[in-house]
JSON list of C-alpha atoms in Angstrom, two decimals:
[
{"chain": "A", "resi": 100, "resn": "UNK", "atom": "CA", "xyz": [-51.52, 57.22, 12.32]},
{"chain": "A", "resi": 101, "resn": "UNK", "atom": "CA", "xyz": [-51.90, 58.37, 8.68]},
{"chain": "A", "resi": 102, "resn": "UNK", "atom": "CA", "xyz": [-52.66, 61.90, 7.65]},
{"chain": "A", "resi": 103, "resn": "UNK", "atom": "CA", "xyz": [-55.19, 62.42, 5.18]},
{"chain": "A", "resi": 104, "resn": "UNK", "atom": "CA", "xyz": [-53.90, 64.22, 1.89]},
{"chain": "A", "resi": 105, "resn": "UNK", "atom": "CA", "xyz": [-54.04, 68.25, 0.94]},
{"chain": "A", "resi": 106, "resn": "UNK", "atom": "CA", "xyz": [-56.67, 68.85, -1.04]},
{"chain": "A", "resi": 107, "resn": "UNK", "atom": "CA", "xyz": [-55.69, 70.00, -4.04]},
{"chain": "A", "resi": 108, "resn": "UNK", "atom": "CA", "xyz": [-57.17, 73.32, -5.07]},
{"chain": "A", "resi": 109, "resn": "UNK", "atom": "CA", "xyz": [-58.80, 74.20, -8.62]},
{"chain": "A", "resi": 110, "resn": "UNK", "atom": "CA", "xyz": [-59.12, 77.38, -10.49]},
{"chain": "A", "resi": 111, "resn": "UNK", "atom": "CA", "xyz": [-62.09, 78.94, -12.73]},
{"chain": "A", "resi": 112, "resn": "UNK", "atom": "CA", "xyz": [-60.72, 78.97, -16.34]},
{"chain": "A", "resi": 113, "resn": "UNK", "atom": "CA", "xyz": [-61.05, 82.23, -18.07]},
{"chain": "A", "resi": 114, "resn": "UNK", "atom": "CA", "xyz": [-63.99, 82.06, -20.68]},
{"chain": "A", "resi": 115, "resn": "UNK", "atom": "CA", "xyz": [-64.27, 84.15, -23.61]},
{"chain": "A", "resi": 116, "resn": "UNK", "atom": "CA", "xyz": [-67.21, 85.38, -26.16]},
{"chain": "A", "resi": 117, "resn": "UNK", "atom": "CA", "xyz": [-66.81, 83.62, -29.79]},
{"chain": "A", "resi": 118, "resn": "UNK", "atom": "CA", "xyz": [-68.84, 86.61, -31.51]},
{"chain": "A", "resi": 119, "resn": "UNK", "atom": "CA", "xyz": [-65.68, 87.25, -33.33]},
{"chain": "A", "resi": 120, "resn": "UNK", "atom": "CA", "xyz": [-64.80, 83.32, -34.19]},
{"chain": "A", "resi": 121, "resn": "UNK", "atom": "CA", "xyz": [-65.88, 82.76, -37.61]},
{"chain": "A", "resi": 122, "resn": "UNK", "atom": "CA", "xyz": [-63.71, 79.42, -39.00]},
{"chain": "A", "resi": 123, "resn": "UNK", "atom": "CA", "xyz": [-63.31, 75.55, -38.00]},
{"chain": "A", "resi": 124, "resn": "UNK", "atom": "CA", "xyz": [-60.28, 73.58, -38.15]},
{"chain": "A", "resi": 125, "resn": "UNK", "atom": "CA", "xyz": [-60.08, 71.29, -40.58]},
{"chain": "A", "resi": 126, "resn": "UNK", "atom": "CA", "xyz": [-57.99, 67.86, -40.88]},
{"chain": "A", "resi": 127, "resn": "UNK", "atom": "CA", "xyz": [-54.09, 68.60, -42.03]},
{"chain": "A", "resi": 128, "resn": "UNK", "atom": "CA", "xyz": [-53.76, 66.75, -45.64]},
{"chain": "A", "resi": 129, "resn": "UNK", "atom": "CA", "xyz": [-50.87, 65.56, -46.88]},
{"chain": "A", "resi": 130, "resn": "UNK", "atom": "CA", "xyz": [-49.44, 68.15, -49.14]},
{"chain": "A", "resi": 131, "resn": "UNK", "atom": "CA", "xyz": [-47.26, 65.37, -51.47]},
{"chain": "A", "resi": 132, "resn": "UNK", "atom": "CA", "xyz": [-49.21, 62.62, -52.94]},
{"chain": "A", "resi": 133, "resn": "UNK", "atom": "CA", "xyz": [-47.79, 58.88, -51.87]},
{"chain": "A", "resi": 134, "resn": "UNK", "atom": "CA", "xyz": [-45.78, 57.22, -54.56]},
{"chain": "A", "resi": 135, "resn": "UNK", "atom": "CA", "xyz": [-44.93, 53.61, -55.02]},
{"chain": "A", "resi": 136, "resn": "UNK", "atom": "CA", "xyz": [-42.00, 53.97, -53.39]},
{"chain": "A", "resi": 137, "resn": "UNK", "atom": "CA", "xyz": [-43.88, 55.08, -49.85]},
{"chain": "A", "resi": 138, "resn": "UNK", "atom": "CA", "xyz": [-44.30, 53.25, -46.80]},
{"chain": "A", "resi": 139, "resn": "UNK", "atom": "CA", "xyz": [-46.89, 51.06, -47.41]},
{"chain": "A", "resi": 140, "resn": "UNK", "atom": "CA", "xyz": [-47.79, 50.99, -43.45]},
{"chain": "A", "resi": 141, "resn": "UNK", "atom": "CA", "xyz": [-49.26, 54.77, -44.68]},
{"chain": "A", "resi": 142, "resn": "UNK", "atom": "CA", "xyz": [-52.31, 52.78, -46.12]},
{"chain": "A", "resi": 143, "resn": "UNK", "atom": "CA", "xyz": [-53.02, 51.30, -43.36]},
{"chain": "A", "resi": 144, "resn": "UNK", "atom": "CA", "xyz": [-57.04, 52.00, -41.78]},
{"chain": "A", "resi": 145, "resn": "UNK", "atom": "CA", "xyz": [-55.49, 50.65, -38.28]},
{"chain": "A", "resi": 146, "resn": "UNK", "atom": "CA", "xyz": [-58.48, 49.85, -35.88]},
{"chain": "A", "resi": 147, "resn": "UNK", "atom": "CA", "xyz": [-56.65, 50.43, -33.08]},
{"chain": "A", "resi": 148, "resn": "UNK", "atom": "CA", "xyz": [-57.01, 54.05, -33.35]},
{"chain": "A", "resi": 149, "resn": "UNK", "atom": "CA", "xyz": [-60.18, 53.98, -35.92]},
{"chain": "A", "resi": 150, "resn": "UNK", "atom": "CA", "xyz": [-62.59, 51.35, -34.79]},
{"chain": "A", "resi": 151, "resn": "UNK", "atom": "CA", "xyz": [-63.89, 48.71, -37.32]},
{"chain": "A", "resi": 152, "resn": "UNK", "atom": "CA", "xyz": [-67.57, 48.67, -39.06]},
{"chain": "A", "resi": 153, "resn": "UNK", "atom": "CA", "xyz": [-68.75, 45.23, -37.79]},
{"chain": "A", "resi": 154, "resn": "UNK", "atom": "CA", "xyz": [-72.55, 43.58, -38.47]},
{"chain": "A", "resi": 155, "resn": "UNK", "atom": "CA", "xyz": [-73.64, 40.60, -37.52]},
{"chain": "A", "resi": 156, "resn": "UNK", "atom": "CA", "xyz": [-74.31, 37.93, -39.33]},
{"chain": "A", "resi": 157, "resn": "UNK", "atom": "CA", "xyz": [-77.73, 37.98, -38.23]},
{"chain": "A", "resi": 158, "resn": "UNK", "atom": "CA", "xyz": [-78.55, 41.20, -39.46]},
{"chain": "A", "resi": 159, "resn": "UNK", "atom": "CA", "xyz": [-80.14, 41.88, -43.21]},
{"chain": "A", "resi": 160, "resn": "UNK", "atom": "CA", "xyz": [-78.59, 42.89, -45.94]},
{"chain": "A", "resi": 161, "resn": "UNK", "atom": "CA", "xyz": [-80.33, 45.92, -46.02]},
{"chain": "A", "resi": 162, "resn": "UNK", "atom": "CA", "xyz": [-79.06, 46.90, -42.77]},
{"chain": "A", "resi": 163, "resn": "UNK", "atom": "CA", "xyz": [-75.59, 46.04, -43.81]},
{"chain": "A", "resi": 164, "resn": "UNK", "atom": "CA", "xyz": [-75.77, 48.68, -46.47]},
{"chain": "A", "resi": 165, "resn": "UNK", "atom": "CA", "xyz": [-77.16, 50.84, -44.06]},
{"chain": "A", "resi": 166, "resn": "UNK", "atom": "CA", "xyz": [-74.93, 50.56, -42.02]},
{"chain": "A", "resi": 167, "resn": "UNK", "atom": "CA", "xyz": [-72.07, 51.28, -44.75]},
{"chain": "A", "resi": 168, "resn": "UNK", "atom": "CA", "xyz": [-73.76, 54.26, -45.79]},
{"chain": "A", "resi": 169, "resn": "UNK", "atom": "CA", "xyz": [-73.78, 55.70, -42.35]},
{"chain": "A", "resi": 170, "resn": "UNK", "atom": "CA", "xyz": [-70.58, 54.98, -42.09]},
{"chain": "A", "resi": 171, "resn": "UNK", "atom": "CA", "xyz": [-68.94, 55.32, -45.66]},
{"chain": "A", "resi": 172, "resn": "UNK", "atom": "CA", "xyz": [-67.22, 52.66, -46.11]},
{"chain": "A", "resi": 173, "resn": "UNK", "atom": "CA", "xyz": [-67.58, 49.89, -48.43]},
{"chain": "A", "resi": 174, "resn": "UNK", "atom": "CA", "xyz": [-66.70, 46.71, -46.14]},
{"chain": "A", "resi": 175, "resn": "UNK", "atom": "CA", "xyz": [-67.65, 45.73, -43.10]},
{"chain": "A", "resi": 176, "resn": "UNK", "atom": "CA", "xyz": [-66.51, 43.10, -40.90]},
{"chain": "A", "resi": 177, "resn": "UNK", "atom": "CA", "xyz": [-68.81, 40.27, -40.26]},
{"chain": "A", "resi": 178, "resn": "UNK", "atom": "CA", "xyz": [-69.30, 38.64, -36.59]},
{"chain": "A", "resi": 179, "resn": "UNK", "atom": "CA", "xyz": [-71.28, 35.91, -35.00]},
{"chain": "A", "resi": 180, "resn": "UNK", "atom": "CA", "xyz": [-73.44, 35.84, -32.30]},
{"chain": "A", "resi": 181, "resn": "UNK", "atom": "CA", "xyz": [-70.32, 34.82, -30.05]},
{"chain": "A", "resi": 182, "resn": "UNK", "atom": "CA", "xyz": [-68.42, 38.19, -31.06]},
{"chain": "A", "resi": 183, "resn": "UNK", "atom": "CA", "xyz": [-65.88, 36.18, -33.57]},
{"chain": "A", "resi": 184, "resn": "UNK", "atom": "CA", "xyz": [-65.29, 37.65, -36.67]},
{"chain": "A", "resi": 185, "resn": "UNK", "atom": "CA", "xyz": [-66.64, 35.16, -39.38]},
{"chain": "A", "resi": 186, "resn": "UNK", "atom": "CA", "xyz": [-65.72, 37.00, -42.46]},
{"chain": "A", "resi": 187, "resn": "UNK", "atom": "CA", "xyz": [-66.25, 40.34, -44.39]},
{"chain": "A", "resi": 188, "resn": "UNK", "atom": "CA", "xyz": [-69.11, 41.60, -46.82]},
{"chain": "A", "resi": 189, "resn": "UNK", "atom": "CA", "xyz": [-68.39, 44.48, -49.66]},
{"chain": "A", "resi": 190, "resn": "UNK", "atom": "CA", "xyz": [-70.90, 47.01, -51.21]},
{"chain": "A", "resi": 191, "resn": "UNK", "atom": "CA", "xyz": [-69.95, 45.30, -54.28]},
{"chain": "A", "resi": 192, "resn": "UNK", "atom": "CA", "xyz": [-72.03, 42.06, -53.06]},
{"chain": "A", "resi": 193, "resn": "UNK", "atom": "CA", "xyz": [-75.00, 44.46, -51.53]},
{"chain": "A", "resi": 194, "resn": "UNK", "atom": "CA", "xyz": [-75.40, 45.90, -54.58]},
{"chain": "A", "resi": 195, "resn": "UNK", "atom": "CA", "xyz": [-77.23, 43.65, -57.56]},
{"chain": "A", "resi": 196, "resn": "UNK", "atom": "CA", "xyz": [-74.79, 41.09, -56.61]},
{"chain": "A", "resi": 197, "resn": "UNK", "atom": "CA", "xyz": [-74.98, 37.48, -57.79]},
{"chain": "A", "resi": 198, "resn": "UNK", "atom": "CA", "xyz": [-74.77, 36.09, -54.27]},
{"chain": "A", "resi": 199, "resn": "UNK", "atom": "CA", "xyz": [-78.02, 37.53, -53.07]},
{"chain": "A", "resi": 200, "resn": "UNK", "atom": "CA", "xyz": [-79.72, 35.63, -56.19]},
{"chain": "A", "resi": 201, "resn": "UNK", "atom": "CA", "xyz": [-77.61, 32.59, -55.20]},
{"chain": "A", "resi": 202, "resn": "UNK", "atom": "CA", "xyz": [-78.72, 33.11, -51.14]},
{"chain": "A", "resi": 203, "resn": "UNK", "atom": "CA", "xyz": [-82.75, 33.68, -52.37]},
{"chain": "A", "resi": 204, "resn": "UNK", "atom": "CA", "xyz": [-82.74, 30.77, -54.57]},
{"chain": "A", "resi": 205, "resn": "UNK", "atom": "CA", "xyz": [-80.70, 28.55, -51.76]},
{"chain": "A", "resi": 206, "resn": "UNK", "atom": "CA", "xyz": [-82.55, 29.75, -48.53]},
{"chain": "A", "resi": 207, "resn": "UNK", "atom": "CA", "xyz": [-86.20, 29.81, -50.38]},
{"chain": "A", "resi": 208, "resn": "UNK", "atom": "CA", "xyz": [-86.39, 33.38, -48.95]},
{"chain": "A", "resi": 209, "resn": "UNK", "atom": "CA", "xyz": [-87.22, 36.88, -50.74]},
{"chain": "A", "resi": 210, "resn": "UNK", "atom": "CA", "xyz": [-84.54, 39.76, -51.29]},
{"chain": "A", "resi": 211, "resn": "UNK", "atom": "CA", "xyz": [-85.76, 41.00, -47.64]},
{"chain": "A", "resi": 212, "resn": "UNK", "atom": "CA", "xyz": [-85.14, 38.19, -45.57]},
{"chain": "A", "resi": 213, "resn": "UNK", "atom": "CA", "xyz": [-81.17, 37.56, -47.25]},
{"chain": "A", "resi": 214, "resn": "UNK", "atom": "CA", "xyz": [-78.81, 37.72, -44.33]},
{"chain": "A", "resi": 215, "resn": "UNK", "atom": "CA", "xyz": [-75.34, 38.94, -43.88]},
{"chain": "A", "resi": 216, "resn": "UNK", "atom": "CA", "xyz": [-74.80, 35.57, -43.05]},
{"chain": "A", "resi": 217, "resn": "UNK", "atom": "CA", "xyz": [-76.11, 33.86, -46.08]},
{"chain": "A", "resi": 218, "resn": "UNK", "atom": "CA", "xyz": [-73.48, 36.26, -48.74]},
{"chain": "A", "resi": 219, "resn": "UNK", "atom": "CA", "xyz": [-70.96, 37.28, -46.44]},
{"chain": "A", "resi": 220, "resn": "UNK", "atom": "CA", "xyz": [-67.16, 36.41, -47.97]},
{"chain": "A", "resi": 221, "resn": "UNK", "atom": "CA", "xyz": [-65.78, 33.49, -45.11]},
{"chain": "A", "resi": 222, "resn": "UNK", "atom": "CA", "xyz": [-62.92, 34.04, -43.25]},
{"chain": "A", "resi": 223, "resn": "UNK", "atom": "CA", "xyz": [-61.77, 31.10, -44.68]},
{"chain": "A", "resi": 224, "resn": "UNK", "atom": "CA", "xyz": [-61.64, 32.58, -48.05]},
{"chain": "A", "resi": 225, "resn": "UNK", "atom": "CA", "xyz": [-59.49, 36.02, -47.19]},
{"chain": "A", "resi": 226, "resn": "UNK", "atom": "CA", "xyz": [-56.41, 36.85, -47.60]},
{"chain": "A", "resi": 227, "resn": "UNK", "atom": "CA", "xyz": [-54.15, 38.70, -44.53]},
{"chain": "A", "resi": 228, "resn": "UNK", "atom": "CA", "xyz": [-50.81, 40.46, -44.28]},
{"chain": "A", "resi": 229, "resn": "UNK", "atom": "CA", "xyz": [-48.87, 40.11, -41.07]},
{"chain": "A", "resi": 230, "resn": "UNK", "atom": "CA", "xyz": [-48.36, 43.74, -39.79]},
{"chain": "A", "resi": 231, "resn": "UNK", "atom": "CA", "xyz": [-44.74, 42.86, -39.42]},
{"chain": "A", "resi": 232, "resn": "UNK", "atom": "CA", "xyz": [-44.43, 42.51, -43.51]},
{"chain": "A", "resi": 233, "resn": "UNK", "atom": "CA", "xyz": [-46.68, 45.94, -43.66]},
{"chain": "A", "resi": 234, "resn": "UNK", "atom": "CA", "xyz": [-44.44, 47.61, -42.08]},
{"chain": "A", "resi": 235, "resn": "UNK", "atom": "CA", "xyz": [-41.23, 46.98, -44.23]},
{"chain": "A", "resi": 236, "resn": "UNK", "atom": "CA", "xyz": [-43.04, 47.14, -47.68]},
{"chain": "A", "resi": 237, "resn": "UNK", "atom": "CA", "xyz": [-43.51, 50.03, -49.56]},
{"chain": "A", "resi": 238, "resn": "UNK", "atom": "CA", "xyz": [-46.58, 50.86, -51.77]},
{"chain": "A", "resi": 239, "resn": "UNK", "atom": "CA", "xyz": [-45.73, 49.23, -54.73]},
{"chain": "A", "resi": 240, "resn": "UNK", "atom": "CA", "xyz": [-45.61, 46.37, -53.07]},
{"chain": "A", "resi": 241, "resn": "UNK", "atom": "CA", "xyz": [-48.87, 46.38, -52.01]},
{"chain": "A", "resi": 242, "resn": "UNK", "atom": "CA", "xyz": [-49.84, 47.33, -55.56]},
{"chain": "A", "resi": 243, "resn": "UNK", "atom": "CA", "xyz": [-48.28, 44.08, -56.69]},
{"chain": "A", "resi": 244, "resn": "UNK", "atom": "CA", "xyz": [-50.35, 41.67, -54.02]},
{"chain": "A", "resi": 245, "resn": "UNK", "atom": "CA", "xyz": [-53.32, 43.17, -54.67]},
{"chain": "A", "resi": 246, "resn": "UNK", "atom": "CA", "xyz": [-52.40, 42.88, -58.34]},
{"chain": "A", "resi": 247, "resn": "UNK", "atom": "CA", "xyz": [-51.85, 39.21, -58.26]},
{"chain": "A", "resi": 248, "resn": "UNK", "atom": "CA", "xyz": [-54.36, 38.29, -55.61]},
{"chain": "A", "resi": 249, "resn": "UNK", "atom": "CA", "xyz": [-57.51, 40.33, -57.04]},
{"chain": "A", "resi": 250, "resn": "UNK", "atom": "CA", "xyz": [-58.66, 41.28, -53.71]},
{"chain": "A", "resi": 251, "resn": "UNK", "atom": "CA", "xyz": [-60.12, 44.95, -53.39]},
{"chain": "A", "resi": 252, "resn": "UNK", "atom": "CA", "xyz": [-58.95, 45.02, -49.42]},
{"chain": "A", "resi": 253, "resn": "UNK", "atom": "CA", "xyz": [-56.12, 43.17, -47.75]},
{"chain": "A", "resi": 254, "resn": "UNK", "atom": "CA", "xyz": [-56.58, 42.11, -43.84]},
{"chain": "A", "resi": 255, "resn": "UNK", "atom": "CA", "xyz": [-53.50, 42.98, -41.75]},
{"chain": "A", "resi": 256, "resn": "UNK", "atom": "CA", "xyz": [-52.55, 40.97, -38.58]},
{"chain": "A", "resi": 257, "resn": "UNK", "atom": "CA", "xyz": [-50.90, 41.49, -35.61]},
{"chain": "A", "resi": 258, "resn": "UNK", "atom": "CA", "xyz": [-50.51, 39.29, -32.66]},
{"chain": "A", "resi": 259, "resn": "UNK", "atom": "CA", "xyz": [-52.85, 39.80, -29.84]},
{"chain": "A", "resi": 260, "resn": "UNK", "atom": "CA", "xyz": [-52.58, 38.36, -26.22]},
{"chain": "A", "resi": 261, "resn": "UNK", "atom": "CA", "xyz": [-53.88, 34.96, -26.46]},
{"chain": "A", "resi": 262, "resn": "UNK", "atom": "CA", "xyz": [-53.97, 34.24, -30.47]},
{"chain": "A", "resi": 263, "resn": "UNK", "atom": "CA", "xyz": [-53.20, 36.71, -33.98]},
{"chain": "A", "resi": 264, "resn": "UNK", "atom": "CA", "xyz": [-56.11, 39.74, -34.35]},
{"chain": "A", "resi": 265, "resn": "UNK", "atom": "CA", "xyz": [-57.10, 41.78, -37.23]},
{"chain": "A", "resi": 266, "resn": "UNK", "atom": "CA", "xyz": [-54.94, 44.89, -36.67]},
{"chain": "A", "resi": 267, "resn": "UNK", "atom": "CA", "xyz": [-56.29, 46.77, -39.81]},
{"chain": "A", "resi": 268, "resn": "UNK", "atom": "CA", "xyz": [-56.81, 46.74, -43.63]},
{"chain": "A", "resi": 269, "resn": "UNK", "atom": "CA", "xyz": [-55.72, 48.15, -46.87]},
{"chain": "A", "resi": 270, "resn": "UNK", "atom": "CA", "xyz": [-58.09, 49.13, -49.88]},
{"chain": "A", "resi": 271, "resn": "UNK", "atom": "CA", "xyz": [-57.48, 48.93, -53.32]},
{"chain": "A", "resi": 272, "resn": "UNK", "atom": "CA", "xyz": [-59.55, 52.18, -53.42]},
{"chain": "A", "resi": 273, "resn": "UNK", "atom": "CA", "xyz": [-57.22, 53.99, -50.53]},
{"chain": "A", "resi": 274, "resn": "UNK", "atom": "CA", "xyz": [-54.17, 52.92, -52.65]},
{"chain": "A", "resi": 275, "resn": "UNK", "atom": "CA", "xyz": [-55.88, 54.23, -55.88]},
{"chain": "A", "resi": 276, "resn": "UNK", "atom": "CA", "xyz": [-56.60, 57.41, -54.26]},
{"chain": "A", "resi": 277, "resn": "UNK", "atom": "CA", "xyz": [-53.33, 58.16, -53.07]},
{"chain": "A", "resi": 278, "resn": "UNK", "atom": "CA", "xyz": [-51.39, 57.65, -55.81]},
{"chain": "A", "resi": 279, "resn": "UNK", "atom": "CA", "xyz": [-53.71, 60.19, -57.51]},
{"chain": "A", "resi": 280, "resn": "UNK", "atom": "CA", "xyz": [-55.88, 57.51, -60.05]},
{"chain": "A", "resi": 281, "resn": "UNK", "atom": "CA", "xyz": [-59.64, 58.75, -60.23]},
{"chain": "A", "resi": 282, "resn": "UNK", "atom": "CA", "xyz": [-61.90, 55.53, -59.55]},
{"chain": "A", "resi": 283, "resn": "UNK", "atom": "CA", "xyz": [-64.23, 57.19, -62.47]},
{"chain": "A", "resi": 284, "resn": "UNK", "atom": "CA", "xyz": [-62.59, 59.43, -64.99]},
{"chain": "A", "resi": 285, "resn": "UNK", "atom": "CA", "xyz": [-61.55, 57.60, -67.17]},
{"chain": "A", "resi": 286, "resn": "UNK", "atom": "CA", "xyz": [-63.96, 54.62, -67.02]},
{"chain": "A", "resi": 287, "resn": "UNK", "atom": "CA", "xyz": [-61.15, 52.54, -67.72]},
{"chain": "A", "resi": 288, "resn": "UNK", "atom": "CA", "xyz": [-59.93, 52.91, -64.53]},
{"chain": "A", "resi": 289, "resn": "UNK", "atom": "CA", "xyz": [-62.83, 51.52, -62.51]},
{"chain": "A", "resi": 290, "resn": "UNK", "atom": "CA", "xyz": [-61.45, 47.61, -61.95]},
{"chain": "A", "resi": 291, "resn": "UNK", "atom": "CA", "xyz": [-58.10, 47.25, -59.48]},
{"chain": "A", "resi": 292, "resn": "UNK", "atom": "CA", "xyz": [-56.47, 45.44, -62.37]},
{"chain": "A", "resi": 293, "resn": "UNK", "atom": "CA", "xyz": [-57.07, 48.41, -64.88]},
{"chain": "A", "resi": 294, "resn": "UNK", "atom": "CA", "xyz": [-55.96, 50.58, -61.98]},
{"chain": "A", "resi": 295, "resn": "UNK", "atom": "CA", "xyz": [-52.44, 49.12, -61.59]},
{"chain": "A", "resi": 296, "resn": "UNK", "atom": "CA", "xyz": [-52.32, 48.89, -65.44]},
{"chain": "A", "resi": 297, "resn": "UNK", "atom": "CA", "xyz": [-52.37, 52.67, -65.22]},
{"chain": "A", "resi": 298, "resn": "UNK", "atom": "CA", "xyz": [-49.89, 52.72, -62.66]},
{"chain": "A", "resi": 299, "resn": "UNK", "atom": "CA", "xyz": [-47.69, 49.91, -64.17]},
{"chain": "A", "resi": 300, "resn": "UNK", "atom": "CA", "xyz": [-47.60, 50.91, -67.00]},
{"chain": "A", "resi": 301, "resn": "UNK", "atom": "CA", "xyz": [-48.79, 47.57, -68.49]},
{"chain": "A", "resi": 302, "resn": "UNK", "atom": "CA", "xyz": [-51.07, 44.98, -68.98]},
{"chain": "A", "resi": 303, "resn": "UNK", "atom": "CA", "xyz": [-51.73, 42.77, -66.61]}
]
């Protein structure tokens, strides 16, 4: 014979008036700048805990930067109609880009009717990072792949159940940030290469 359980018993929470609550918390923020010498896993925009900006190949390019300006980023991740990621597409390529040109002229097809498909960087063509390697470099390493590669973002990898997944990524522009470079003052300063220049300390 079983016994059915106790029910467990619940309590009314105390409520109370906010008439004299005036302020909103706000996000803790590093109080030291990261240096070259930081973990570079502290660069790291890990979509396990911040999920990834995906369109789909099908959609327009117009509703890719849509999309980026909803979400403020400047990359998204690219998938097929099967849910596989195919690639990535920047605001760089959105934005007066000679691949849209290339796409019209190759597809027979005005500005509106360019796909995400038709500009989007393959998978092919990226570069990744094994999480593992991540994890034991510090910032000035990633300075130096990113210097020698000319990528703006770096992929990172981990391994997933059946096959390796895209854990994350790292952006020139996070790294630039953090180490305290302004994207626009001075112009100089704008390209990754003239970035680490400033960082270096030389030409590169």
């Amino acid at each position: 014979m079983t016994t059915s359980p106790t029910p467990r018993l619940y309590s009314t929470l105390t409520l109370s008036e906010l008439d004299g609550v005036t302020g909103i918390a706000q996000p803790r923020v590093a109080q030291h700048k990261l240096t070259l010498d930081s973990p570079a896993a502290r660069l790291l925009t890990d979509f396990s805990t911040q999920r990834a900006q995906t369109i789909l190949t099908s959609n327009t390019i117009s509703q890719a930067l849509n999309t980026m300006k909803q979400a403020g980023v400047r990359l998204l991740m690219v998938m097929g109609p099967d849910g596989r990621f195919t690639g990535v597409i920047n605001a760089r390529e959105l934005v007066g880009g000679r691949k849209i040109t290339i796409a019209m002229q190759k597809h027979d097809v005005p500005r509106e009717e360019v796909t995400v498909d038709m500009i989007q960087t393959p998978r092919a063509q990226l570069h990744s990072l094994a999480l593992a390697q991540l994890e034991s470099a510090r910032v000035g390493d990633l300075v130096e792949t990113l210097k020698a590669s000319g990528d703006q973002h770096l992929l990172i990898t981990a391994p997933g159940e059946q096959a390796p997944i895209i854990r994350g990524l790292v952006s020139a522009s996070d790294i630039s940030r953090s180490l305290g470079i302004d994207l626009d003052h001075p112009p100089e300063a704008r390209s990754f290469a003239a970035i680490c220049q400033v960082i270096l300390g030389h030409d590169l």
